[in-house]
DNA sequence: ACCTGAACACCGTTCAAGT
DNA sequence: ACCTGAACACCGTTCAAGT
C-alpha cells in the first residue's frame, strides 16, 4: 500500500516506538488472530509503511516476544512470602489464568514462545521454592511440585477457550452415564454460580494441592 | 516451480491420494516445522504441482486435520473396561504423552486443532466416565476429574519439549534453595533411571490421582 | 535517525486448459 | 478424473533514496 498522506524522508516527529507497536500488535491479534498479525497489517494499522517497523523492531518474532514479556509482567506473584504457601500458589495460578483469559488472543503465542525463560520466571521459581522449603517439603519433591503446577496451569490456560458442552454426548440415549455426569457437573457449576472453566480449574488445583500435600506435605524427611 | 518431468493432463496412473499426502505432510513438518509445511513445499516433496493437491484435499487446514485424526487414532484406550480405573487412566495418559513425544513436530498442531472433537474423543469420554461411575465416584466429580486429567496431560505434552535444566538457577550462590531442590530432583531422576520429564509426569499423575481419590474416591454419596 | 517505496523471494487458492 | 501452469492477492524482509 502506498501512503499518500506522508512523503518519504524522516518526519518532523517520531511516529513509532516499541510501545505503540506492541499496542497495535495486540489489537491486530485480537481482531485477526495470530496469523493475521502480519507486519503489513500492523503497519497499516499504524498508518506507516511496513519497512518503517524495522527501525524499531528486528523482526515479526521480536514483536511477539515483546507481547510475551508484557504478559508475564502482569502475573501476580505477590502472595509468595506474604501468605501461606497454598494461598500464594493459588493466587499465582489464578492470576496466570485470569490474565490469559483477558487476552485469549495470546494463547497461541504463549504456546509458540513459552514463558520459561523470561525474567519473571526465575523470580517466581525462587519464591515458590522458598515457600515449599519453609513448609518442610522434602527437597526431592519441590521441583516436581512446582513443575506439575505449572503444567496444570499451562494446560488449563490453553484449554480455556474450549467451547462449552464438549462433554455432552451427541447421543444421550447411547451414553447415559456421560449424560448424567455432564448434567451433574453443569448443575454444580450453576449452584455455585461459577463458569464451568473456573469450577474445573478450582477443582483441579484443589486435587493437585491435596495430592501433593498428602504425598509430601505431611511428611518429615526420614533420612539423616 | 515448473515440473519438466510431466506434461499437463491427467496422468495414466493416479499419483496422489490422501495417505501419501498425509505422509509427506508429516515429513515436511518434521523437517521444516509447522510453518514450513506449505502447500508448495508439500507439492515439491510429492513432485507434483501445488494445485494438484486440491484434487484430494480442500485446504491446508484439512491436511493438518488429517494428521490430527491419525495421531488420535494411535492413543491406547484399551485399559478402560479391562483394567482397574487408575491403571487404565495411567495407561491412557502415558500413551498420549508417548505418542506426542514420538512426534514432537505435532505439538503446535495439537494446540492449533485440539483433539476435543475427533471421533476418538467421545469414545474415550464414555469409557472414562464408565470407569469412574463403576468406582462409585459422585456424579458431580466425574466430568471434573476427566477434564482435569486431560488438562494435565495436555500441559505435560506441550511442556515436554522444554529443555532440561530450566530449574537450575543461573546464579546458584544467590538462589541456594533453588539450587538444592534442583540437585535433589536430578538425583532422584538419576537414581530411578528416568528422564526428568518422565519423572515429572509420573509424579504429577500420581499427585492428581491421589488428590482426586482423596476428594471423591473414598466417599459414598451422602444425598438421597 | 526514521520514514517511503520498490524489490526479492516467498505464500494459499482458483481455474482454464490439457489428457 | 486428475494433472499442469498461469494468475490473484497476499506474505517477511532488505535497502536505496529521501529529509
Short mmCIF file of C-alpha atoms (C1' of nucleotides) in Angstrom, two decimals:
data_model
loop_
_atom_site.label_atom_id
_atom_site.label_comp_id
_atom_site.label_asym_id
_atom_site.label_seq_id
_atom_site.Cartn_x
_atom_site.Cartn_y
_atom_site.Cartn_z
CA UNK A 1 0.00 0.00 0.00
CA UNK A 2 1.21 3.47 -0.82
CA UNK A 3 0.75 6.09 1.84
CA UNK A 4 -0.45 9.24 0.25
CA UNK A 5 -0.61 11.20 3.44
CA UNK A 6 3.12 11.29 4.10
CA UNK A 7 6.09 11.89 1.85
CA UNK A 8 9.40 9.99 2.08
CA UNK A 9 12.07 11.16 4.47
CA UNK A 10 12.29 11.44 8.21
CA UNK A 11 9.14 13.02 9.66
CA UNK A 12 9.42 16.02 11.98
CA UNK A 13 8.21 14.00 14.92
CA UNK A 14 8.76 10.33 15.59
CA UNK A 15 5.68 8.30 14.69
CA UNK A 16 6.55 4.88 16.06
CA UNK A 17 8.02 3.40 19.21
CA UNK A 18 8.01 -0.08 20.69
CA UNK A 19 5.07 0.72 22.93
CA UNK A 20 2.84 1.82 20.12
CA UNK A 21 3.91 -1.20 18.09
CA UNK A 22 3.11 -3.59 20.94
CA UNK A 23 -0.27 -1.97 21.47
CA UNK A 24 -1.17 -2.20 17.80
CA UNK A 25 0.10 -5.78 17.57
CA UNK A 26 -2.20 -6.79 20.41
CA UNK A 27 -5.14 -5.12 18.71
CA UNK A 28 -4.25 -6.80 15.47
CA UNK A 29 -4.08 -10.26 17.05
CA UNK A 30 -7.37 -9.58 18.75
CA UNK A 31 -9.07 -8.66 15.52
CA UNK A 32 -7.40 -11.03 13.07
CA UNK A 33 -5.72 -13.79 15.07
CA UNK A 34 -2.04 -14.60 15.38
CA UNK A 35 -1.72 -15.45 11.72
CA UNK A 36 -3.42 -12.18 10.89
CA UNK A 37 -0.77 -10.27 12.79
CA UNK A 38 1.32 -9.61 9.72
CA UNK A 39 3.88 -6.87 9.51
CA UNK A 40 1.93 -5.34 6.67
CA UNK A 41 -1.34 -5.34 8.62
CA UNK A 42 0.46 -3.95 11.64
CA UNK A 43 1.91 -1.18 9.51
CA UNK A 44 -1.49 -0.46 8.01
CA UNK A 45 -2.97 -0.15 11.49
CA UNK A 46 -0.21 2.28 12.45
CA UNK A 47 -0.56 4.18 9.18
CA UNK A 48 3.02 3.57 8.33
CA UNK A 49 4.85 1.63 5.65
CA UNK A 50 5.85 -1.94 6.57
CA UNK A 51 9.53 -1.22 6.36
CA UNK A 52 9.22 1.56 8.93
CA UNK A 53 8.62 -1.09 11.61
CA UNK A 54 12.11 -2.41 11.11
CA UNK A 55 13.58 0.77 12.54
CA UNK A 56 12.20 -0.24 15.91
CA UNK A 57 11.98 -3.99 15.90
CA UNK A 58 14.20 -6.53 14.15
CA UNK A 59 11.53 -9.00 13.08
CA UNK A 60 7.98 -10.20 13.48
CA UNK A 61 9.19 -12.71 16.07
CA UNK A 62 10.56 -9.84 18.15
CA UNK A 63 7.15 -8.18 18.16
CA UNK A 64 5.65 -11.38 19.53
CA UNK A 65 8.36 -11.69 22.18
CA UNK A 66 7.56 -8.14 23.24
CA UNK A 67 3.94 -9.12 23.85
CA UNK A 68 5.11 -12.14 25.86
CA UNK A 69 7.15 -10.05 28.24
CA UNK A 70 4.31 -7.64 28.83
CA UNK A 71 2.01 -10.53 29.55
CA UNK A 72 4.39 -12.15 32.03
CA UNK A 73 4.88 -8.90 33.89
CA UNK A 74 1.17 -8.82 34.66
CA UNK A 75 1.05 -12.03 36.65
CA UNK A 76 0.56 -11.64 40.38
CA UNK A 77 3.34 -13.24 42.42
CA UNK A 78 2.83 -11.07 45.47
CA UNK A 79 1.49 -13.90 47.62
CA UNK A 80 4.84 -15.64 47.91
CA UNK A 81 6.38 -14.64 51.17
CA UNK A 82 3.33 -12.80 52.43
CA UNK A 83 0.74 -15.57 52.51
CA UNK A 84 0.63 -19.26 53.40
CA UNK A 85 2.02 -21.40 50.60
CA UNK A 86 -1.23 -22.83 49.42
CA UNK A 87 -2.86 -19.43 49.14
CA UNK A 88 0.15 -17.94 47.40
CA UNK A 89 0.19 -20.76 44.87
CA UNK A 90 -3.50 -20.41 44.33
CA UNK A 91 -3.22 -16.66 43.82
CA UNK A 92 -0.41 -17.11 41.34
CA UNK A 93 -2.26 -19.81 39.41
CA UNK A 94 -5.49 -17.83 39.25
CA UNK A 95 -3.68 -14.70 38.21
CA UNK A 96 -1.97 -16.52 35.36
CA UNK A 97 -5.24 -17.99 34.22
CA UNK A 98 -7.10 -14.70 34.56
CA UNK A 99 -4.53 -12.71 32.63
CA UNK A 100 -4.63 -15.24 29.84
CA UNK A 101 -8.40 -15.22 29.78
CA UNK A 102 -8.41 -11.47 29.44
CA UNK A 103 -6.26 -11.89 26.37
CA UNK A 104 -7.23 -15.22 24.84
CA UNK A 105 -5.68 -13.97 21.63
CA UNK A 106 -2.33 -14.57 23.32
CA UNK A 107 -2.89 -18.29 23.83
CA UNK A 108 -1.29 -19.40 20.57
CA UNK A 109 1.52 -17.00 21.29
CA UNK A 110 2.20 -18.40 24.76
CA UNK A 111 2.48 -21.83 23.24
CA UNK A 112 4.78 -20.71 20.49
CA UNK A 113 7.06 -18.83 22.89
CA UNK A 114 6.92 -20.46 26.35
CA UNK A 115 7.36 -18.23 29.35
CA UNK A 116 10.04 -20.48 30.76
CA UNK A 117 12.88 -18.09 30.20
CA UNK A 118 11.52 -14.64 30.81
CA UNK A 119 12.95 -12.71 33.75
CA UNK A 120 9.70 -13.10 35.63
CA UNK A 121 10.14 -16.85 35.67
CA UNK A 122 13.26 -17.10 37.76
CA UNK A 123 11.76 -14.76 40.32
CA UNK A 124 8.68 -16.95 40.63
CA UNK A 125 10.76 -20.09 40.87
CA UNK A 126 12.79 -18.75 43.73
CA UNK A 127 9.72 -17.66 45.61
CA UNK A 128 7.84 -20.88 45.11
CA UNK A 129 10.79 -23.00 46.15
CA UNK A 130 11.33 -20.88 49.25
CA UNK A 131 7.69 -21.43 50.13
CA UNK A 132 7.86 -25.21 49.80
CA UNK A 133 11.11 -25.24 51.69
CA UNK A 134 9.68 -23.23 54.56
CA UNK A 135 6.79 -25.69 54.70
CA UNK A 136 9.33 -28.50 55.15
CA UNK A 137 8.53 -30.37 51.97
CA UNK A 138 11.32 -32.80 51.07
CA UNK A 139 13.96 -31.42 48.71
CA UNK A 140 13.31 -34.07 46.06
CA UNK A 141 9.64 -33.14 45.81
CA UNK A 142 9.97 -29.39 45.36
CA UNK A 143 10.91 -29.10 41.71
CA UNK A 144 8.37 -31.71 40.80
CA UNK A 145 5.63 -29.89 42.68
CA UNK A 146 6.47 -26.61 41.04
CA UNK A 147 6.66 -28.13 37.60
CA UNK A 148 3.47 -30.11 37.95
CA UNK A 149 1.60 -26.99 38.99
CA UNK A 150 2.95 -25.05 36.07
CA UNK A 151 1.98 -27.83 33.75
CA UNK A 152 -1.56 -27.84 35.02
CA UNK A 153 -1.91 -24.07 34.84
CA UNK A 154 -0.47 -24.08 31.38
CA UNK A 155 -2.83 -26.79 30.23
CA UNK A 156 -5.80 -25.08 31.84
CA UNK A 157 -4.95 -21.78 30.24
CA UNK A 158 -4.75 -23.42 26.85
CA UNK A 159 -7.91 -25.38 27.39
CA UNK A 160 -9.81 -22.29 28.43
CA UNK A 161 -11.08 -21.31 25.04
CA UNK A 162 -12.59 -24.77 24.68
CA UNK A 163 -16.26 -24.33 23.85
CA UNK A 164 -18.74 -25.37 26.50
CA UNK A 165 -20.63 -28.59 26.16
CA UNK A 166 -17.65 -30.63 24.99
CA UNK A 167 -18.65 -33.22 27.49
CA UNK A 168 -22.22 -33.51 26.45
CA UNK A 169 -22.74 -36.66 24.42
CA UNK A 170 -24.16 -36.23 20.93
CA UNK A 171 -26.49 -39.12 21.55
CA UNK A 172 -27.53 -39.11 25.24
CA UNK A 173 -29.56 -42.29 24.74
CA UNK A 174 -26.46 -44.25 23.94
CA UNK A 175 -24.26 -42.57 26.55
CA UNK A 176 -26.46 -42.35 29.62
CA UNK A 177 -23.56 -42.24 32.08
CA UNK A 178 -21.85 -39.42 30.25
CA UNK A 179 -25.14 -37.56 30.02
CA UNK A 180 -25.75 -37.92 33.73
CA UNK A 181 -22.24 -36.88 34.71
CA UNK A 182 -22.41 -33.92 32.37
CA UNK A 183 -25.72 -32.77 33.82
CA UNK A 184 -24.43 -33.17 37.37
CA UNK A 185 -21.37 -31.09 36.59
CA UNK A 186 -23.44 -28.34 34.98
CA UNK A 187 -25.74 -28.34 37.99
CA UNK A 188 -22.85 -27.89 40.39
CA UNK A 189 -21.47 -25.01 38.38
CA UNK A 190 -24.89 -23.34 38.30
CA UNK A 191 -25.38 -23.90 42.02
CA UNK A 192 -22.07 -22.26 42.80
CA UNK A 193 -22.56 -19.52 40.25
CA UNK A 194 -19.25 -20.30 38.55
CA UNK A 195 -18.38 -20.59 34.88
CA UNK A 196 -17.59 -24.24 34.17
CA UNK A 197 -13.99 -23.42 33.31
CA UNK A 198 -13.50 -21.77 36.69
CA UNK A 199 -15.01 -24.69 38.50
CA UNK A 200 -12.72 -27.06 36.65
CA UNK A 201 -9.68 -25.01 37.48
CA UNK A 202 -10.64 -24.76 41.12
CA UNK A 203 -11.23 -28.48 41.38
CA UNK A 204 -8.05 -29.39 39.53
CA UNK A 205 -5.96 -27.06 41.64
CA UNK A 206 -7.57 -28.43 44.76
CA UNK A 207 -6.94 -32.03 43.70
CA UNK A 208 -3.33 -31.28 42.85
CA UNK A 209 -2.55 -29.38 46.02
CA UNK A 210 -4.34 -32.02 48.08
CA UNK A 211 -2.47 -34.83 46.38
CA UNK A 212 0.87 -33.11 46.74
CA UNK A 213 0.20 -32.34 50.35
CA UNK A 214 -0.75 -35.93 51.00
CA UNK A 215 2.38 -37.21 49.27
CA UNK A 216 4.88 -34.80 50.80
CA UNK A 217 3.44 -32.01 52.85
CA UNK A 218 2.51 -34.07 55.86
CA UNK A 219 5.84 -35.90 55.96
CA UNK A 220 9.13 -35.14 57.58
CA UNK A 221 12.19 -36.33 55.81
CA UNK A 222 13.13 -39.76 57.05
CA UNK A 223 16.82 -39.63 56.21
CA UNK A 224 19.63 -38.24 58.28
CA UNK B 1 8.26 -24.29 -9.96
CA UNK B 2 7.69 -25.85 -13.34
CA UNK B 3 7.73 -29.60 -13.49
CA UNK B 4 9.65 -30.63 -16.53
CA UNK B 5 9.17 -34.34 -15.98
CA UNK B 6 5.43 -34.42 -16.55
CA UNK B 7 3.19 -32.79 -19.15
CA UNK B 8 -0.25 -31.29 -18.42
CA UNK B 9 -3.29 -33.54 -18.46
CA UNK B 10 -4.40 -36.46 -16.42
CA UNK B 11 -1.59 -38.96 -15.89
CA UNK B 12 -2.11 -42.63 -16.78
CA UNK B 13 -1.91 -43.63 -13.13
CA UNK B 14 -3.02 -41.64 -10.11
CA UNK B 15 -0.08 -40.02 -8.37
CA UNK B 16 -1.65 -38.70 -5.20
CA UNK B 17 -4.01 -39.87 -2.52
CA UNK B 18 -4.80 -38.68 0.97
CA UNK B 19 -2.45 -41.23 2.51
CA UNK B 20 0.55 -40.12 0.51
CA UNK B 21 -0.31 -36.51 1.24
CA UNK B 22 -0.55 -37.15 4.98
CA UNK B 23 2.76 -39.00 4.97
CA UNK B 24 4.53 -36.24 3.10
CA UNK B 25 2.97 -33.57 5.30
CA UNK B 26 4.33 -35.28 8.39
CA UNK B 27 7.78 -35.48 6.84
CA UNK B 28 7.56 -31.85 5.86
CA UNK B 29 6.60 -30.71 9.37
CA UNK B 30 9.39 -32.83 10.76
CA UNK B 31 11.96 -31.24 8.50
CA UNK B 32 10.73 -27.66 8.32
CA UNK B 33 8.29 -27.14 11.18
CA UNK B 34 4.59 -26.38 11.04
CA UNK B 35 5.12 -23.07 9.32
CA UNK B 36 7.35 -24.82 6.80
CA UNK B 37 4.52 -27.14 5.89
CA UNK B 38 3.37 -25.05 2.98
CA UNK B 39 1.27 -26.42 0.16
CA UNK B 40 4.03 -25.54 -2.24
CA UNK B 41 6.67 -27.36 -0.22
CA UNK B 42 4.34 -30.31 0.17
CA UNK B 43 3.79 -30.39 -3.58
CA UNK B 44 7.54 -30.16 -4.17
CA UNK B 45 8.10 -33.13 -1.89
CA UNK B 46 5.47 -35.11 -3.78
CA UNK B 47 6.88 -33.97 -7.14
CA UNK B 48 3.58 -32.51 -8.15
CA UNK B 49 2.30 -29.03 -8.81
CA UNK B 50 0.69 -27.23 -5.84
CA UNK B 51 -2.71 -27.11 -7.43
CA UNK B 52 -2.76 -30.89 -7.83
CA UNK B 53 -3.17 -31.21 -4.06
CA UNK B 54 -6.54 -29.55 -4.25
CA UNK B 55 -7.96 -32.51 -6.11
CA UNK B 56 -7.61 -34.53 -2.91
CA UNK B 57 -7.83 -32.07 -0.08
CA UNK B 58 -9.79 -28.83 0.16
CA UNK B 59 -7.23 -26.74 2.02
CA UNK B 60 -4.06 -26.67 4.04
CA UNK B 61 -6.18 -26.78 7.20
CA UNK B 62 -7.69 -30.05 6.02
CA UNK B 63 -4.23 -31.55 5.65
CA UNK B 64 -3.50 -30.65 9.26
CA UNK B 65 -6.82 -32.09 10.43
CA UNK B 66 -5.91 -35.30 8.66
CA UNK B 67 -2.71 -35.55 10.69
CA UNK B 68 -4.67 -34.89 13.87
CA UNK B 69 -7.02 -37.78 13.27
CA UNK B 70 -4.18 -40.16 12.59
CA UNK B 71 -2.48 -39.07 15.77
CA UNK B 72 -5.60 -39.53 17.87
CA UNK B 73 -6.20 -42.99 16.49
CA UNK B 74 -2.83 -44.09 17.88
CA UNK B 75 -3.63 -43.41 21.53
CA UNK B 76 -4.14 -46.51 23.67
CA UNK B 77 -7.54 -46.59 25.34
CA UNK B 78 -7.63 -50.35 25.76
CA UNK B 79 -7.29 -50.24 29.53
CA UNK B 80 -10.79 -48.87 30.08
CA UNK B 81 -13.03 -51.74 30.90
CA UNK B 82 -10.24 -54.27 31.18
CA UNK B 83 -8.14 -52.82 33.99
CA UNK B 84 -8.73 -51.03 37.28
CA UNK B 85 -9.57 -47.39 36.73
CA UNK B 86 -6.34 -45.96 37.97
CA UNK B 87 -4.27 -48.24 35.75
CA UNK B 88 -6.46 -47.55 32.75
CA UNK B 89 -6.14 -43.80 33.25
CA UNK B 90 -2.43 -44.11 33.68
CA UNK B 91 -2.10 -46.19 30.51
CA UNK B 92 -4.15 -43.69 28.56
CA UNK B 93 -2.19 -40.72 29.87
CA UNK B 94 1.18 -42.32 29.19
CA UNK B 95 0.13 -43.40 25.74
CA UNK B 96 -0.94 -39.87 24.86
CA UNK B 97 2.32 -38.47 26.13
CA UNK B 98 4.39 -41.12 24.42
CA UNK B 99 2.70 -40.71 21.05
CA UNK B 100 3.24 -36.99 21.21
CA UNK B 101 6.87 -37.41 22.19
CA UNK B 102 7.41 -39.63 19.19
CA UNK B 103 6.12 -36.82 17.04
CA UNK B 104 7.07 -33.60 18.79
CA UNK B 105 6.57 -31.86 15.46
CA UNK B 106 2.84 -32.31 16.07
CA UNK B 107 2.80 -30.29 19.28
CA UNK B 108 1.99 -26.96 17.65
CA UNK B 109 -0.58 -28.75 15.58
CA UNK B 110 -2.33 -30.30 18.58
CA UNK B 111 -2.58 -26.86 20.11
CA UNK B 112 -3.93 -25.27 16.96
CA UNK B 113 -6.51 -28.01 16.43
CA UNK B 114 -7.49 -29.52 19.80
CA UNK B 115 -8.45 -33.15 19.87
CA UNK B 116 -11.70 -32.37 21.65
CA UNK B 117 -13.93 -33.13 18.71
CA UNK B 118 -12.35 -36.03 16.94
CA UNK B 119 -14.29 -39.31 16.91
CA UNK B 120 -11.75 -40.87 19.24
CA UNK B 121 -12.59 -38.36 21.94
CA UNK B 122 -16.17 -39.33 22.55
CA UNK B 123 -15.14 -42.96 22.80
CA UNK B 124 -12.57 -42.14 25.45
CA UNK B 125 -15.00 -39.95 27.35
CA UNK B 126 -17.56 -42.70 27.55
CA UNK B 127 -15.04 -45.20 28.76
CA UNK B 128 -13.50 -42.95 31.37
CA UNK B 129 -16.87 -41.93 32.73
CA UNK B 130 -17.98 -45.56 32.93
CA UNK B 131 -14.83 -46.30 34.91
CA UNK B 132 -15.38 -43.53 37.44
CA UNK B 133 -19.00 -44.49 37.70
CA UNK B 134 -18.19 -48.13 38.40
CA UNK B 135 -15.78 -46.96 41.11
CA UNK B 136 -18.70 -45.08 42.74
CA UNK B 137 -17.30 -41.61 42.38
CA UNK B 138 -20.01 -38.98 42.83
CA UNK B 139 -21.68 -37.84 39.63
CA UNK B 140 -20.67 -34.21 40.12
CA UNK B 141 -16.99 -35.12 40.31
CA UNK B 142 -16.70 -37.21 37.19
CA UNK B 143 -16.55 -34.60 34.46
CA UNK B 144 -14.20 -32.52 36.55
CA UNK B 145 -11.87 -35.46 37.12
CA UNK B 146 -11.80 -36.32 33.46
CA UNK B 147 -11.23 -32.76 32.40
CA UNK B 148 -8.54 -32.11 34.97
CA UNK B 149 -6.64 -35.18 33.84
CA UNK B 150 -6.88 -34.13 30.25
CA UNK B 151 -5.68 -30.70 31.13
CA UNK B 152 -2.65 -32.07 32.90
CA UNK B 153 -1.79 -34.48 30.11
CA UNK B 154 -2.21 -31.75 27.58
CA UNK B 155 0.01 -29.40 29.53
CA UNK B 156 2.63 -32.08 30.07
CA UNK B 157 2.67 -32.99 26.42
CA UNK B 158 3.19 -29.37 25.47
CA UNK B 159 5.81 -28.86 28.12
CA UNK B 160 7.72 -31.90 27.00
CA UNK B 161 9.99 -30.20 24.56
CA UNK B 162 11.09 -27.88 27.34
CA UNK B 163 14.87 -28.02 27.55
CA UNK B 164 16.37 -29.62 30.62
CA UNK B 165 17.84 -27.52 33.33
CA UNK B 166 15.08 -24.90 33.28
CA UNK B 167 15.02 -25.15 37.01
CA UNK B 168 18.67 -24.66 37.58
CA UNK B 169 19.36 -21.14 38.80
CA UNK B 170 21.73 -19.04 36.75
CA UNK B 171 23.42 -17.88 39.89
CA UNK B 172 23.38 -20.74 42.45
CA UNK B 173 25.05 -18.54 45.08
CA UNK B 174 22.07 -16.24 45.12
CA UNK B 175 19.45 -18.98 44.89
CA UNK B 176 20.73 -21.69 47.21
CA UNK B 177 17.30 -23.21 47.85
CA UNK B 178 16.53 -23.48 44.17
CA UNK B 179 19.96 -24.98 43.56
CA UNK B 180 19.46 -27.56 46.29
CA UNK B 181 15.97 -28.51 45.12
CA UNK B 182 17.17 -28.76 41.57
CA UNK B 183 20.06 -31.05 42.52
CA UNK B 184 17.79 -33.24 44.62
CA UNK B 185 15.36 -33.63 41.76
CA UNK B 186 18.11 -34.52 39.31
CA UNK B 187 19.48 -37.07 41.80
CA UNK B 188 16.10 -38.75 42.12
CA UNK B 189 15.72 -38.98 38.37
CA UNK B 190 19.19 -40.47 38.04
CA UNK B 191 18.57 -42.92 40.86
CA UNK B 192 15.40 -44.15 39.21
CA UNK B 193 16.94 -44.15 35.76
CA UNK B 194 14.17 -41.93 34.38
CA UNK B 195 14.32 -38.93 32.09
CA UNK B 196 13.32 -35.88 34.15
CA UNK B 197 10.22 -35.33 32.03
CA UNK B 198 9.02 -38.85 32.75
CA UNK B 199 9.59 -38.45 36.44
CA UNK B 200 7.62 -35.21 36.42
CA UNK B 201 4.76 -36.80 34.57
CA UNK B 202 4.69 -39.78 36.89
CA UNK B 203 4.71 -37.57 39.95
CA UNK B 204 2.09 -35.22 38.62
CA UNK B 205 -0.19 -38.04 37.61
CA UNK B 206 0.30 -39.63 40.99
CA UNK B 207 -0.45 -36.38 42.82
CA UNK B 208 -3.56 -35.79 40.75
CA UNK B 209 -4.94 -39.30 41.08
CA UNK B 210 -4.15 -39.30 44.77
CA UNK B 211 -5.82 -35.94 45.30
CA UNK B 212 -8.88 -36.92 43.31
CA UNK B 213 -9.16 -40.17 45.16
CA UNK B 214 -8.88 -38.40 48.46
CA UNK B 215 -11.55 -35.88 47.48
CA UNK B 216 -14.05 -38.28 45.95
CA UNK B 217 -12.90 -41.83 45.56
CA UNK B 218 -13.12 -42.82 49.17
CA UNK B 219 -16.53 -41.23 49.67
CA UNK B 220 -20.02 -42.51 49.19
CA UNK B 221 -22.60 -40.01 48.07
CA UNK B 222 -24.30 -38.54 51.12
CA UNK B 223 -27.52 -37.46 49.44
CA UNK B 224 -30.66 -39.47 48.81
"C1'" DA C 1 17.54 8.97 12.85
"C1'" DC C 2 13.47 7.43 10.77
"C1'" DC C 3 10.40 7.45 7.19
"C1'" DT C 4 8.84 5.76 1.98
"C1'" DG C 5 8.54 2.73 -1.92
"C1'" DA C 6 10.47 -0.65 -4.89
"C1'" DA C 7 12.16 -5.12 -4.96
"C1'" DC C 8 13.03 -10.16 -3.84
"C1'" DA C 9 11.60 -14.49 -2.73
"C1'" DC C 10 8.01 -16.38 -0.86
"C1'" DC C 11 2.66 -17.78 0.48
"C1'" DG C 12 -2.72 -20.35 -0.31
"C1'" DT C 13 -6.00 -20.94 -3.60
"C1'" DT C 14 -8.55 -20.74 -8.17
"C1'" DC C 15 -9.21 -22.02 -12.67
"C1'" DA C 16 -8.77 -22.79 -17.67
"C1'" DA C 17 -6.51 -25.96 -20.45
"C1'" DG C 18 -4.94 -30.31 -21.27
"C1'" DT C 19 -5.36 -35.66 -21.45
"C1'" DA D 1 -10.91 -37.70 -13.04
"C1'" DC D 2 -6.61 -35.64 -12.14
"C1'" DC D 3 -2.77 -33.36 -13.62
"C1'" DT D 4 -0.13 -28.54 -15.17
"C1'" DG D 5 0.80 -23.68 -15.24
"C1'" DA D 6 -0.71 -19.00 -15.07
"C1'" DA D 7 -2.81 -15.83 -12.24
"C1'" DC D 8 -4.53 -13.25 -7.98
"C1'" DA D 9 -3.95 -11.37 -3.73
"C1'" DC D 10 -1.17 -11.96 -0.26
"C1'" DC D 11 3.46 -12.65 2.98
"C1'" DG D 12 8.52 -11.01 5.74
"C1'" DT D 13 12.42 -8.55 5.00
"C1'" DT D 14 16.07 -5.56 2.68
"C1'" DC D 15 17.68 -1.45 1.01
"C1'" DA D 16 18.43 2.83 -1.63
"C1'" DA D 17 16.59 7.25 -1.58
"C1'" DG D 18 14.76 10.92 0.75
"C1'" DT D 19 14.58 14.56 4.74
#
